[in-house]
CSV table of C-alpha atoms and ligand atoms in Angstrom, one decimal:
chain,number,residue,atom,x,y,z
A,1,UNK,CA,79.2,31.1,172.8
A,2,UNK,CA,75.7,31.3,171.0
A,3,UNK,CA,76.5,32.5,167.1
A,4,UNK,CA,74.7,33.5,163.9
A,5,UNK,CA,76.2,33.4,160.7
A,6,UNK,CA,74.7,35.3,158.7
A,7,UNK,CA,74.9,34.4,154.6
A,8,UNK,CA,76.1,30.4,153.8
A,9,UNK,CA,78.1,31.2,150.8
A,10,UNK,CA,81.4,29.3,150.8
A,11,UNK,CA,82.9,31.0,154.4
A,12,UNK,CA,79.5,31.0,156.3
A,13,UNK,CA,79.0,27.8,155.1
A,14,UNK,CA,82.3,26.9,157.0
A,15,UNK,CA,82.4,28.7,159.6
A,16,UNK,CA,78.9,27.6,161.1
A,17,UNK,CA,80.3,23.9,160.3
A,18,UNK,CA,83.5,24.5,162.4
A,19,UNK,CA,82.3,26.7,164.6
A,20,UNK,CA,79.5,24.3,165.9
A,21,UNK,CA,82.4,21.3,166.4
A,22,UNK,CA,84.0,24.0,168.8
A,23,UNK,CA,81.2,23.2,170.9
A,24,UNK,CA,79.3,26.2,169.7
A,25,UNK,CA,75.6,26.7,169.1
A,26,UNK,CA,74.7,27.9,165.9
A,27,UNK,CA,72.6,28.9,163.3
A,28,UNK,CA,73.2,29.5,159.9
A,29,UNK,CA,71.5,32.2,158.2
A,30,UNK,CA,70.5,32.5,154.2
A,31,UNK,CA,68.0,33.9,152.4
A,32,UNK,CA,68.1,30.9,149.6
A,33,UNK,CA,65.4,28.8,150.7
A,34,UNK,CA,66.7,26.6,148.6
A,35,UNK,CA,70.0,26.5,150.6
A,36,UNK,CA,68.7,26.6,153.6
A,37,UNK,CA,66.7,23.3,153.2
A,38,UNK,CA,70.1,22.0,151.4
A,39,UNK,CA,72.4,22.8,154.6
A,40,UNK,CA,69.6,21.3,156.4
A,41,UNK,CA,69.2,17.7,155.4
A,42,UNK,CA,73.0,17.7,155.9
A,43,UNK,CA,74.3,18.3,151.9
A,44,UNK,CA,76.3,20.9,150.8
A,45,UNK,CA,75.6,22.7,147.8
A,46,UNK,CA,78.9,23.1,146.4
A,47,UNK,CA,82.1,20.5,146.4
A,48,UNK,CA,84.6,21.2,149.8
A,49,UNK,CA,86.3,18.4,150.9
A,50,UNK,CA,85.3,17.6,154.2
A,51,UNK,CA,82.3,19.5,154.9
A,52,UNK,CA,79.6,17.6,153.9
A,53,UNK,CA,80.9,14.9,156.6
A,54,UNK,CA,81.3,18.1,159.5
A,55,UNK,CA,77.9,19.7,158.9
A,56,UNK,CA,76.2,16.5,158.8
A,57,UNK,CA,78.5,15.7,162.2
A,58,UNK,CA,77.2,19.4,163.4
A,59,UNK,CA,73.2,19.0,162.7
A,60,UNK,CA,73.2,15.6,164.2
A,61,UNK,CA,75.0,17.1,167.9
A,62,UNK,CA,72.3,19.8,167.7
A,63,UNK,CA,75.2,22.1,167.7
A,64,UNK,CA,74.4,23.8,164.3
A,65,UNK,CA,71.3,24.4,162.4
A,66,UNK,CA,69.9,26.7,159.7
A,67,UNK,CA,67.0,29.1,159.1
A,68,UNK,CA,65.6,31.9,156.9
A,69,UNK,CA,65.5,35.0,158.0
A,70,UNK,CA,62.3,35.4,158.7
A,71,UNK,CA,60.2,38.0,160.4
A,72,UNK,CA,58.6,36.5,164.0
A,73,UNK,CA,61.4,34.1,164.6
A,74,UNK,CA,63.5,34.5,167.7
A,75,UNK,CA,67.4,34.2,167.5
A,76,UNK,CA,69.5,34.4,170.3
A,77,UNK,CA,73.0,35.2,169.8
A,78,UNK,CA,76.2,36.7,171.7
A,79,UNK,CA,78.1,37.1,168.2
A,80,UNK,CA,76.8,37.7,164.2
A,81,UNK,CA,78.9,36.6,162.0
A,82,UNK,CA,78.6,38.3,158.6
A,83,UNK,CA,79.5,36.7,155.6
A,84,UNK,CA,77.2,37.2,152.9
A,85,UNK,CA,79.2,38.4,148.8
A,86,UNK,CA,80.6,41.8,148.7
A,87,UNK,CA,80.1,41.9,144.5
A,88,UNK,CA,82.4,44.2,142.3
A,89,UNK,CA,79.9,46.5,140.7
A,90,UNK,CA,79.7,47.5,136.5
A,91,UNK,CA,81.6,50.7,137.2
A,92,UNK,CA,84.4,49.5,139.1
A,93,UNK,CA,83.0,49.9,142.6
A,94,UNK,CA,81.8,47.4,145.5
A,95,UNK,CA,78.2,46.4,146.4
A,96,UNK,CA,77.7,46.6,150.3
A,97,UNK,CA,73.6,46.3,149.6
A,98,UNK,CA,74.1,42.4,150.8
A,99,UNK,CA,75.9,44.0,154.1
A,100,UNK,CA,73.8,46.7,154.7
A,101,UNK,CA,70.7,44.2,154.6
A,102,UNK,CA,72.4,41.7,157.0
A,103,UNK,CA,73.2,44.5,159.7
A,104,UNK,CA,69.2,45.6,159.6
A,105,UNK,CA,68.3,42.1,160.0
A,106,UNK,CA,71.0,41.7,163.4
A,107,UNK,CA,69.4,45.6,164.7
A,108,UNK,CA,65.9,43.8,164.4
A,109,UNK,CA,66.2,40.2,164.8
A,110,UNK,CA,69.7,40.1,167.5
A,111,UNK,CA,70.2,41.5,171.0
A,112,UNK,CA,71.1,45.5,171.8
A,113,UNK,CA,74.7,43.8,173.1
A,114,UNK,CA,75.6,41.6,169.7
A,115,UNK,CA,79.4,41.5,168.4
A,116,UNK,CA,78.9,42.3,164.9
A,117,UNK,CA,81.9,39.9,163.5
A,118,UNK,CA,82.8,41.3,159.7
A,119,UNK,CA,84.4,38.7,157.5
A,120,UNK,CA,82.8,39.3,154.3
A,121,UNK,CA,85.4,40.9,152.1
A,122,UNK,CA,85.0,45.5,152.7
A,123,UNK,CA,87.0,48.0,151.0
A,124,UNK,CA,88.9,49.5,153.7
A,125,UNK,CA,87.5,52.6,155.6
A,126,UNK,CA,83.6,51.0,154.8
A,127,UNK,CA,83.6,49.5,158.9
A,128,UNK,CA,84.4,52.7,160.4
A,129,UNK,CA,81.7,54.5,157.9
A,130,UNK,CA,78.9,51.5,159.1
A,131,UNK,CA,79.8,52.4,162.7
A,132,UNK,CA,78.9,56.1,161.8
A,133,UNK,CA,76.4,56.0,160.1
A,134,UNK,CA,74.8,52.4,160.9
A,135,UNK,CA,75.3,51.4,164.1
A,136,UNK,CA,75.7,54.8,165.9
A,137,UNK,CA,72.2,54.4,167.8
A,138,UNK,CA,73.1,51.1,169.1
A,139,UNK,CA,75.2,49.2,171.3
A,140,UNK,CA,76.0,46.3,168.6
A,141,UNK,CA,79.8,45.9,169.2
A,142,UNK,CA,82.0,46.1,165.9
A,143,UNK,CA,84.8,43.8,164.4
A,144,UNK,CA,86.4,43.1,161.3
A,145,UNK,CA,88.2,39.5,161.0
A,146,UNK,CA,89.1,38.6,157.7
A,147,UNK,CA,89.3,35.1,156.7
A,148,UNK,CA,92.1,33.9,153.9
A,149,UNK,CA,90.7,29.8,153.6
A,150,UNK,CA,91.7,28.5,150.1
A,151,UNK,CA,88.9,26.6,148.6
A,152,UNK,CA,89.7,23.1,148.3
A,153,UNK,CA,91.6,23.2,151.8
A,154,UNK,CA,89.2,25.7,153.7
A,155,UNK,CA,89.0,23.2,157.0
A,156,UNK,CA,92.6,23.1,157.4
A,157,UNK,CA,92.8,26.4,156.5
A,158,UNK,CA,90.3,27.4,159.4
A,159,UNK,CA,91.6,24.9,162.0
A,160,UNK,CA,95.4,25.9,161.1
A,161,UNK,CA,95.5,29.9,159.7
A,162,UNK,CA,98.8,31.6,159.5
A,163,UNK,CA,97.3,34.0,161.8
A,164,UNK,CA,94.6,35.4,163.1
A,165,UNK,CA,93.4,39.5,162.3
A,166,UNK,CA,90.7,41.3,164.2
A,167,UNK,CA,90.0,44.7,163.8
A,168,UNK,CA,88.1,47.1,166.3
A,169,UNK,CA,88.1,47.8,169.8
A,170,UNK,CA,90.9,46.0,171.8
A,171,UNK,CA,88.5,44.9,174.8
A,172,UNK,CA,86.5,43.7,172.4
A,173,UNK,CA,89.0,41.6,169.9
A,174,UNK,CA,90.9,40.7,173.3
A,175,UNK,CA,87.7,38.8,174.0
A,176,UNK,CA,86.7,37.2,170.5
A,177,UNK,CA,90.3,35.7,170.4
A,178,UNK,CA,89.9,33.8,173.0
A,179,UNK,CA,86.3,32.9,172.9
A,180,UNK,CA,85.7,32.4,168.9
A,181,UNK,CA,88.8,31.3,168.2
A,182,UNK,CA,90.0,29.5,171.4
A,183,UNK,CA,90.9,25.9,170.0
A,184,UNK,CA,93.3,27.6,167.2
A,185,UNK,CA,97.1,27.6,168.0
A,186,UNK,CA,97.8,30.9,165.8
A,187,UNK,CA,99.4,34.1,166.0
A,188,UNK,CA,97.2,37.0,166.9
A,189,UNK,CA,97.3,40.3,165.0
A,190,UNK,CA,94.8,42.7,167.0
A,191,UNK,CA,94.7,46.5,165.2
A,192,UNK,CA,92.2,48.9,164.1
A,193,UNK,CA,89.6,48.3,161.6
A,194,UNK,CA,90.8,49.9,159.1
A,195,UNK,CA,94.4,48.3,159.1
A,196,UNK,CA,92.4,45.2,159.3
A,197,UNK,CA,90.6,45.9,155.9
A,198,UNK,CA,93.3,46.4,154.2
A,199,UNK,CA,95.1,43.3,155.4
A,200,UNK,CA,92.5,41.5,153.7
A,201,UNK,CA,93.2,43.7,150.6
A,202,UNK,CA,96.3,43.4,150.4
A,203,UNK,CA,97.4,39.9,151.1
A,204,UNK,CA,95.0,39.4,148.2
A,205,UNK,CA,96.8,41.8,145.8
A,206,UNK,CA,100.4,40.8,147.0
A,207,UNK,CA,99.6,37.0,146.1
A,208,UNK,CA,98.6,37.5,142.5
A,209,UNK,CA,101.5,39.9,142.3
A,210,UNK,CA,103.3,37.0,142.8
A,211,UNK,CA,101.6,35.2,139.9
A,212,UNK,CA,101.5,37.4,137.5
A,213,UNK,CA,105.6,38.3,138.4
A,214,UNK,CA,106.2,34.1,138.1
A,215,UNK,CA,103.8,34.2,134.5
A,216,UNK,CA,106.0,37.3,133.5
A,217,UNK,CA,109.3,36.0,133.8
A,218,UNK,CA,107.7,32.5,132.5
A,219,UNK,CA,107.3,33.9,128.8
A,220,UNK,CA,110.3,35.7,129.4
A,221,UNK,CA,112.1,32.5,129.7
A,222,UNK,CA,109.9,30.9,126.6
A,223,UNK,CA,111.8,33.7,124.8
A,224,UNK,CA,115.0,32.7,126.0
A,225,UNK,CA,115.0,29.4,126.4
A,226,UNK,CA,115.2,29.2,129.9
A,227,UNK,CA,112.7,26.6,131.7
A,228,UNK,CA,110.4,28.9,134.3
A,229,UNK,CA,110.0,25.3,136.7
A,230,UNK,CA,114.0,25.8,137.3
A,231,UNK,CA,113.7,29.4,137.6
A,232,UNK,CA,111.1,29.7,140.3
A,233,UNK,CA,113.0,27.1,142.0
A,234,UNK,CA,115.6,29.1,142.2
A,235,UNK,CA,114.7,32.3,143.4
A,236,UNK,CA,112.1,30.4,145.9
A,237,UNK,CA,115.2,29.1,147.7
A,238,UNK,CA,116.0,32.4,148.7
A,239,UNK,CA,113.8,32.8,151.9
A,240,UNK,CA,113.4,36.1,151.7
A,241,UNK,CA,111.1,35.6,148.4
A,242,UNK,CA,109.9,31.5,149.4
A,243,UNK,CA,108.4,29.0,147.2
A,244,UNK,CA,105.0,29.9,147.2
A,245,UNK,CA,102.7,31.6,144.6
A,246,UNK,CA,105.2,30.8,141.9
A,247,UNK,CA,103.5,28.7,139.8
A,248,UNK,CA,103.2,29.8,136.0
A,249,UNK,CA,100.6,29.0,134.2
A,250,UNK,CA,97.2,30.6,132.9
A,251,UNK,CA,96.6,32.9,136.0
A,252,UNK,CA,94.8,33.2,139.0
A,253,UNK,CA,90.6,32.9,138.8
A,254,UNK,CA,88.5,32.1,141.7
A,255,UNK,CA,86.5,34.0,143.9
A,256,UNK,CA,88.5,36.9,145.3
A,257,UNK,CA,91.9,37.4,144.1
A,258,UNK,CA,90.1,39.4,140.6
A,259,UNK,CA,87.4,40.6,142.9
A,260,UNK,CA,89.8,41.7,145.7
A,261,UNK,CA,92.8,43.7,142.9
A,262,UNK,CA,89.9,45.2,140.8
A,263,UNK,CA,88.5,46.8,143.9
A,264,UNK,CA,91.7,48.0,145.4
A,265,UNK,CA,92.7,49.3,141.4
A,266,UNK,CA,89.3,50.9,141.6
A,267,UNK,CA,89.6,52.4,145.2
A,268,UNK,CA,93.4,53.4,144.7
A,269,UNK,CA,92.2,55.4,141.7
A,270,UNK,CA,89.2,56.6,143.5
A,271,UNK,CA,91.8,58.1,147.0
A,272,UNK,CA,94.0,59.5,144.1
A,273,UNK,CA,96.6,57.3,144.2
A,274,UNK,CA,96.2,55.0,141.3
A,275,UNK,CA,98.1,51.9,141.5
A,276,UNK,CA,100.3,51.4,138.8
A,277,UNK,CA,101.4,48.0,140.2
A,278,UNK,CA,97.9,46.7,140.7
A,279,UNK,CA,96.7,47.1,136.8
A,280,UNK,CA,99.7,45.7,135.1
A,281,UNK,CA,99.0,42.6,137.8
A,282,UNK,CA,95.6,42.6,136.5
A,283,UNK,CA,96.0,42.7,132.8
A,284,UNK,CA,99.1,40.2,132.9
A,285,UNK,CA,96.9,38.1,134.2
A,286,UNK,CA,93.8,38.9,131.9
A,287,UNK,CA,96.7,38.4,129.2
A,288,UNK,CA,97.9,34.5,129.9
A,289,UNK,CA,95.2,33.1,129.4
A,290,UNK,CA,95.2,33.6,126.1
A,291,UNK,CA,98.5,32.0,125.6
A,292,UNK,CA,96.8,28.2,124.4
A,293,UNK,CA,95.0,29.9,121.8
A,294,UNK,CA,97.4,32.3,120.2
A,295,UNK,CA,99.7,28.5,121.0
A,296,UNK,CA,96.9,27.1,119.0
A,297,UNK,CA,96.8,29.7,116.1
A,298,UNK,CA,100.3,29.4,115.5
A,299,UNK,CA,99.5,25.6,115.6
A,300,UNK,CA,96.6,25.3,113.5
A,301,UNK,CA,96.3,27.5,110.6
A,302,UNK,CA,92.7,27.7,111.3
A,303,UNK,CA,90.9,26.3,114.3
A,304,UNK,CA,87.6,26.3,112.4
A,305,UNK,CA,86.9,22.4,112.6
A,306,UNK,CA,90.3,21.5,115.1
A,307,UNK,CA,88.8,19.5,118.0
A,308,UNK,CA,90.3,20.4,121.1
A,309,UNK,CA,90.1,18.6,124.5
A,310,UNK,CA,89.7,21.3,127.4
A,311,UNK,CA,90.8,19.2,130.5
A,312,UNK,CA,90.0,21.2,133.8
A,313,UNK,CA,86.9,24.0,134.2
A,314,UNK,CA,87.8,24.8,137.5
A,315,UNK,CA,89.5,27.7,138.5
A,316,UNK,CA,91.9,25.3,140.6
A,317,UNK,CA,91.8,21.5,141.4
A,318,UNK,CA,89.9,20.2,144.5
A,319,UNK,CA,86.6,22.8,143.8
A,320,UNK,CA,83.6,22.3,141.7
A,321,UNK,CA,84.1,26.7,141.6
A,322,UNK,CA,84.0,28.2,138.0
A,323,UNK,CA,83.9,32.0,138.7
A,324,UNK,CA,86.5,34.2,136.9
A,325,UNK,CA,88.1,30.5,135.8
A,326,UNK,CA,90.5,30.5,132.6
A,327,UNK,CA,89.2,27.5,131.4
A,328,UNK,CA,85.8,29.3,131.1
A,329,UNK,CA,87.3,32.4,128.6
A,330,UNK,CA,89.0,29.4,126.9
A,331,UNK,CA,86.5,27.0,126.3
A,332,UNK,CA,84.6,30.7,125.1
A,333,UNK,CA,87.0,31.7,122.2
A,334,UNK,CA,87.7,28.5,121.6
A,335,UNK,CA,84.3,28.2,120.1
A,336,UNK,CA,84.5,31.4,118.4
A,337,UNK,CA,87.3,30.5,116.3
A,338,UNK,CA,85.3,27.6,114.9
A,339,UNK,CA,87.2,24.8,117.2
A,340,UNK,CA,84.7,21.6,118.1
A,341,UNK,CA,85.3,22.3,122.1
A,342,UNK,CA,85.4,18.6,124.3
A,343,UNK,CA,85.8,19.8,127.8
A,344,UNK,CA,86.1,17.7,131.1
A,345,UNK,CA,86.2,18.3,134.5
A,346,UNK,CA,86.2,15.8,137.6
A,347,UNK,CA,83.8,18.4,139.1
A,348,UNK,CA,83.2,21.2,137.9
A,349,UNK,CA,81.2,19.5,135.0
A,350,UNK,CA,77.7,21.0,136.1
A,351,UNK,CA,78.8,24.5,137.2
A,352,UNK,CA,80.6,24.7,134.2
A,353,UNK,CA,77.8,23.5,131.8
A,354,UNK,CA,75.2,26.4,133.4
A,355,UNK,CA,77.3,28.7,131.6
A,356,UNK,CA,79.1,28.0,129.1
A,357,UNK,CA,77.3,28.0,125.5
A,358,UNK,CA,75.7,24.8,124.2
A,359,UNK,CA,78.3,24.4,121.8
A,360,UNK,CA,80.9,23.1,124.4
A,361,UNK,CA,80.8,19.3,124.7
A,362,UNK,CA,80.9,18.5,128.3
A,363,UNK,CA,82.4,15.3,128.6
A,364,UNK,CA,82.0,12.4,131.4
A,365,UNK,CA,85.8,11.3,131.1
A,366,UNK,CA,89.1,12.4,130.6
A,367,UNK,CA,89.4,10.2,127.7
A,368,UNK,CA,85.8,10.9,126.2
A,369,UNK,CA,87.5,14.3,125.5
A,370,UNK,CA,90.4,13.5,123.9
A,371,UNK,CA,90.1,10.4,122.1
A,372,UNK,CA,89.3,11.5,118.5
A,373,UNK,CA,90.4,15.8,119.2
A,374,UNK,CA,93.4,16.9,117.6
A,375,UNK,CA,94.7,19.3,120.8
A,376,UNK,CA,94.4,19.0,124.4
A,377,UNK,CA,94.5,22.1,126.6
A,378,UNK,CA,94.9,21.4,130.8
A,379,UNK,CA,93.5,24.2,132.3
A,380,UNK,CA,93.3,23.1,136.2
A,381,UNK,CA,95.9,20.5,137.1
A,382,UNK,CA,94.1,18.3,138.7
A,383,UNK,CA,95.6,15.0,139.5
A,384,UNK,CA,93.4,12.4,137.4
A,385,UNK,CA,95.5,14.2,134.4
A,386,UNK,CA,98.8,14.2,135.5
A,387,UNK,CA,98.0,10.1,136.0
A,388,UNK,CA,95.8,9.9,132.5
A,389,UNK,CA,97.5,6.7,130.5
A,390,UNK,CA,99.3,8.8,128.2
A,391,UNK,CA,100.6,6.5,126.1
A,392,UNK,CA,97.3,4.6,125.3
A,393,UNK,CA,95.9,7.8,125.0
A,394,UNK,CA,98.5,9.3,122.3
A,395,UNK,CA,97.5,6.1,119.8
A,396,UNK,CA,93.8,7.6,120.1
A,397,UNK,CA,94.6,11.2,119.6
A,398,UNK,CA,94.6,12.7,116.3
A,399,UNK,CA,97.9,14.2,114.4
A,400,UNK,CA,99.2,16.7,115.6
A,401,UNK,CA,98.7,15.1,119.0
A,402,UNK,CA,99.3,19.0,120.5
A,403,UNK,CA,99.4,19.1,124.1
A,404,UNK,CA,99.0,23.0,125.8
A,405,UNK,CA,100.2,22.3,129.2
A,406,UNK,CA,98.4,25.4,130.9
A,407,UNK,CA,99.7,24.4,134.1
A,408,UNK,CA,103.1,23.0,133.8
A,409,UNK,CA,101.8,19.7,135.2
A,410,UNK,CA,102.3,17.1,132.9
A,411,UNK,CA,105.9,15.2,132.2
A,412,UNK,CA,107.2,17.1,129.5
A,413,UNK,CA,109.7,14.6,128.5
A,414,UNK,CA,107.4,11.3,128.3
A,415,UNK,CA,104.8,12.9,126.5
A,416,UNK,CA,107.4,14.4,123.8
A,417,UNK,CA,108.9,10.9,123.7
A,418,UNK,CA,105.0,9.2,123.2
A,419,UNK,CA,104.9,11.7,120.2
A,420,UNK,CA,103.0,14.6,121.7
A,421,UNK,CA,103.8,17.9,120.1
A,422,UNK,CA,104.1,19.2,124.1
A,423,UNK,CA,104.1,23.4,125.3
A,424,UNK,CA,104.3,24.3,128.5
A,425,UNK,CA,104.9,27.7,129.8
A,426,UNK,CA,107.6,29.1,130.4
A,427,UNK,CA,109.3,25.7,129.8
A,428,UNK,CA,111.5,27.3,127.2
A,429,UNK,CA,109.4,26.0,124.2
A,430,UNK,CA,109.5,28.9,122.4
A,431,UNK,CA,113.6,29.5,121.7
B,501,UDX,C1,92.6,32.7,147.3
B,501,UDX,C2,93.8,33.1,149.1
B,501,UDX,O1,94.8,31.9,149.0
B,501,UDX,C3,92.7,32.5,150.3
B,501,UDX,O2,93.8,33.2,151.2
B,501,UDX,C4,91.6,34.0,150.0
B,501,UDX,O3,90.9,34.0,150.9
B,501,UDX,C5,90.4,33.6,148.9
B,501,UDX,O4,91.6,33.8,147.9
B,501,UDX,P1,91.7,30.5,146.7
B,501,UDX,O5,90.9,31.8,145.4
B,501,UDX,O6,90.2,29.4,147.1
B,501,UDX,O7,92.5,31.2,148.1
B,501,UDX,O8,92.7,30.4,146.3
B,501,UDX,P2,94.0,29.3,146.2
B,501,UDX,O9,94.3,28.4,146.4
B,501,UDX,O10,94.7,31.2,146.7
B,501,UDX,O11,94.4,30.0,144.6
B,501,UDX,C6,94.3,31.0,143.8
B,501,UDX,C7,94.3,30.8,142.1
B,501,UDX,O12,95.8,31.6,141.9
B,501,UDX,C8,94.1,29.6,141.6
B,501,UDX,O13,93.6,29.9,139.7
B,501,UDX,C9,95.4,29.0,141.4
B,501,UDX,O14,94.9,28.6,140.1
B,501,UDX,C10,96.0,30.6,141.3
B,501,UDX,N1,97.8,30.4,141.5
B,501,UDX,C11,98.0,29.5,142.9
B,501,UDX,C12,98.7,30.3,140.3
B,501,UDX,O15,98.1,30.6,138.8
B,501,UDX,N2,100.2,29.8,141.3
B,501,UDX,C13,100.5,30.0,141.8
B,501,UDX,O16,101.4,30.0,142.3
B,501,UDX,C14,99.1,29.7,143.2
């Protein structure tokens, strides 16, 4: 197939690279010239395991190219995949301006019977409205096809998804199932556009609900002296509940869960059925990232001059993405409270440096951050932090060698043995 991918953010770049590997002829379009230059030379402007190699291979095979949406250039495509951003507006609604821009461009540059595959997350009802108001005088086909890619595992998630969801006219969705996704061995759910849009939002509301639920349970565990690790395992062994997304910690961040839960909360109030459950999920998540600050405040009378090593800046391991990362709020609050913050992340140092206050020192190694610090907060569970030589670090940190393990990733017993003051999330430490 001839495919044009419009919008080369995280999802668009992955889509372009993987589809070119499957033998499709792919052109990636973006308005950002620097991005086009980077992709064209085979380098990826963000970190995603395996993606650079795939981009390079795609370009070398001749199946993949990148271009600015310049007027005058001819583009051929049977399918246009829209992967532009849909950010939240200040009042809570979703900003669809990039979606409108992409549709206008497709109408002007691609041939009349192109199938438009919307991958950008849009509020339920958007596709029907676009068909009524933007595409009514065209022969363009419109399908909503949500993506469920996790950062850090995007290639694997694309190639081995749990399901493929396609919303639209059954003749078009069936064709896409057997062309765009011919190589993917996964069940397909073909439905109408609005239900497909709702599936995306509901999935990105359900998983955060699990996370906020387990975090609430962890906070109770801390009060009653129970251990959330065992509690999560114990409830997860019930196949109706399952083990996934029951890791207690500082809560969820990233480009999807915070945005989509807020967008669905807003949409439900606009539609007159405000969601008490979603509001609580969001509130629990906002509170969760304050835990290390509260813990440090009760450990040290004042945080003024306290040296704190902040381990991890990315919103989760295996990415350099710091969007909505708990670590950023923690760093800003610590600075406001007068602490000296020494932060380190294996991949997200540059992305974090661009937005953190100058007062946050970004170190080149975890040891540089830890040595000479009174306290450490583990905010992202990079494997590197689990494997640190904690026995050596014990002698190089200052009393009270306080460790707040915000992801329950470290071995509590070993750290206590080494003389650290240890506090996890829901590991019974307040009992
Ligand atoms: C998510 C969805 O998983 C994906 O399907 C969707 O397309 C995009 O949003 P992603 O944001 O990459 O993917 O991250 P994910 O691995 O789902 O984790 C999201 C956040 O939840 C991270 O901050 C992670 O630390 C947190 N999390 C996850 C927990 O706190 N506990 C858990 O048990 C699982």
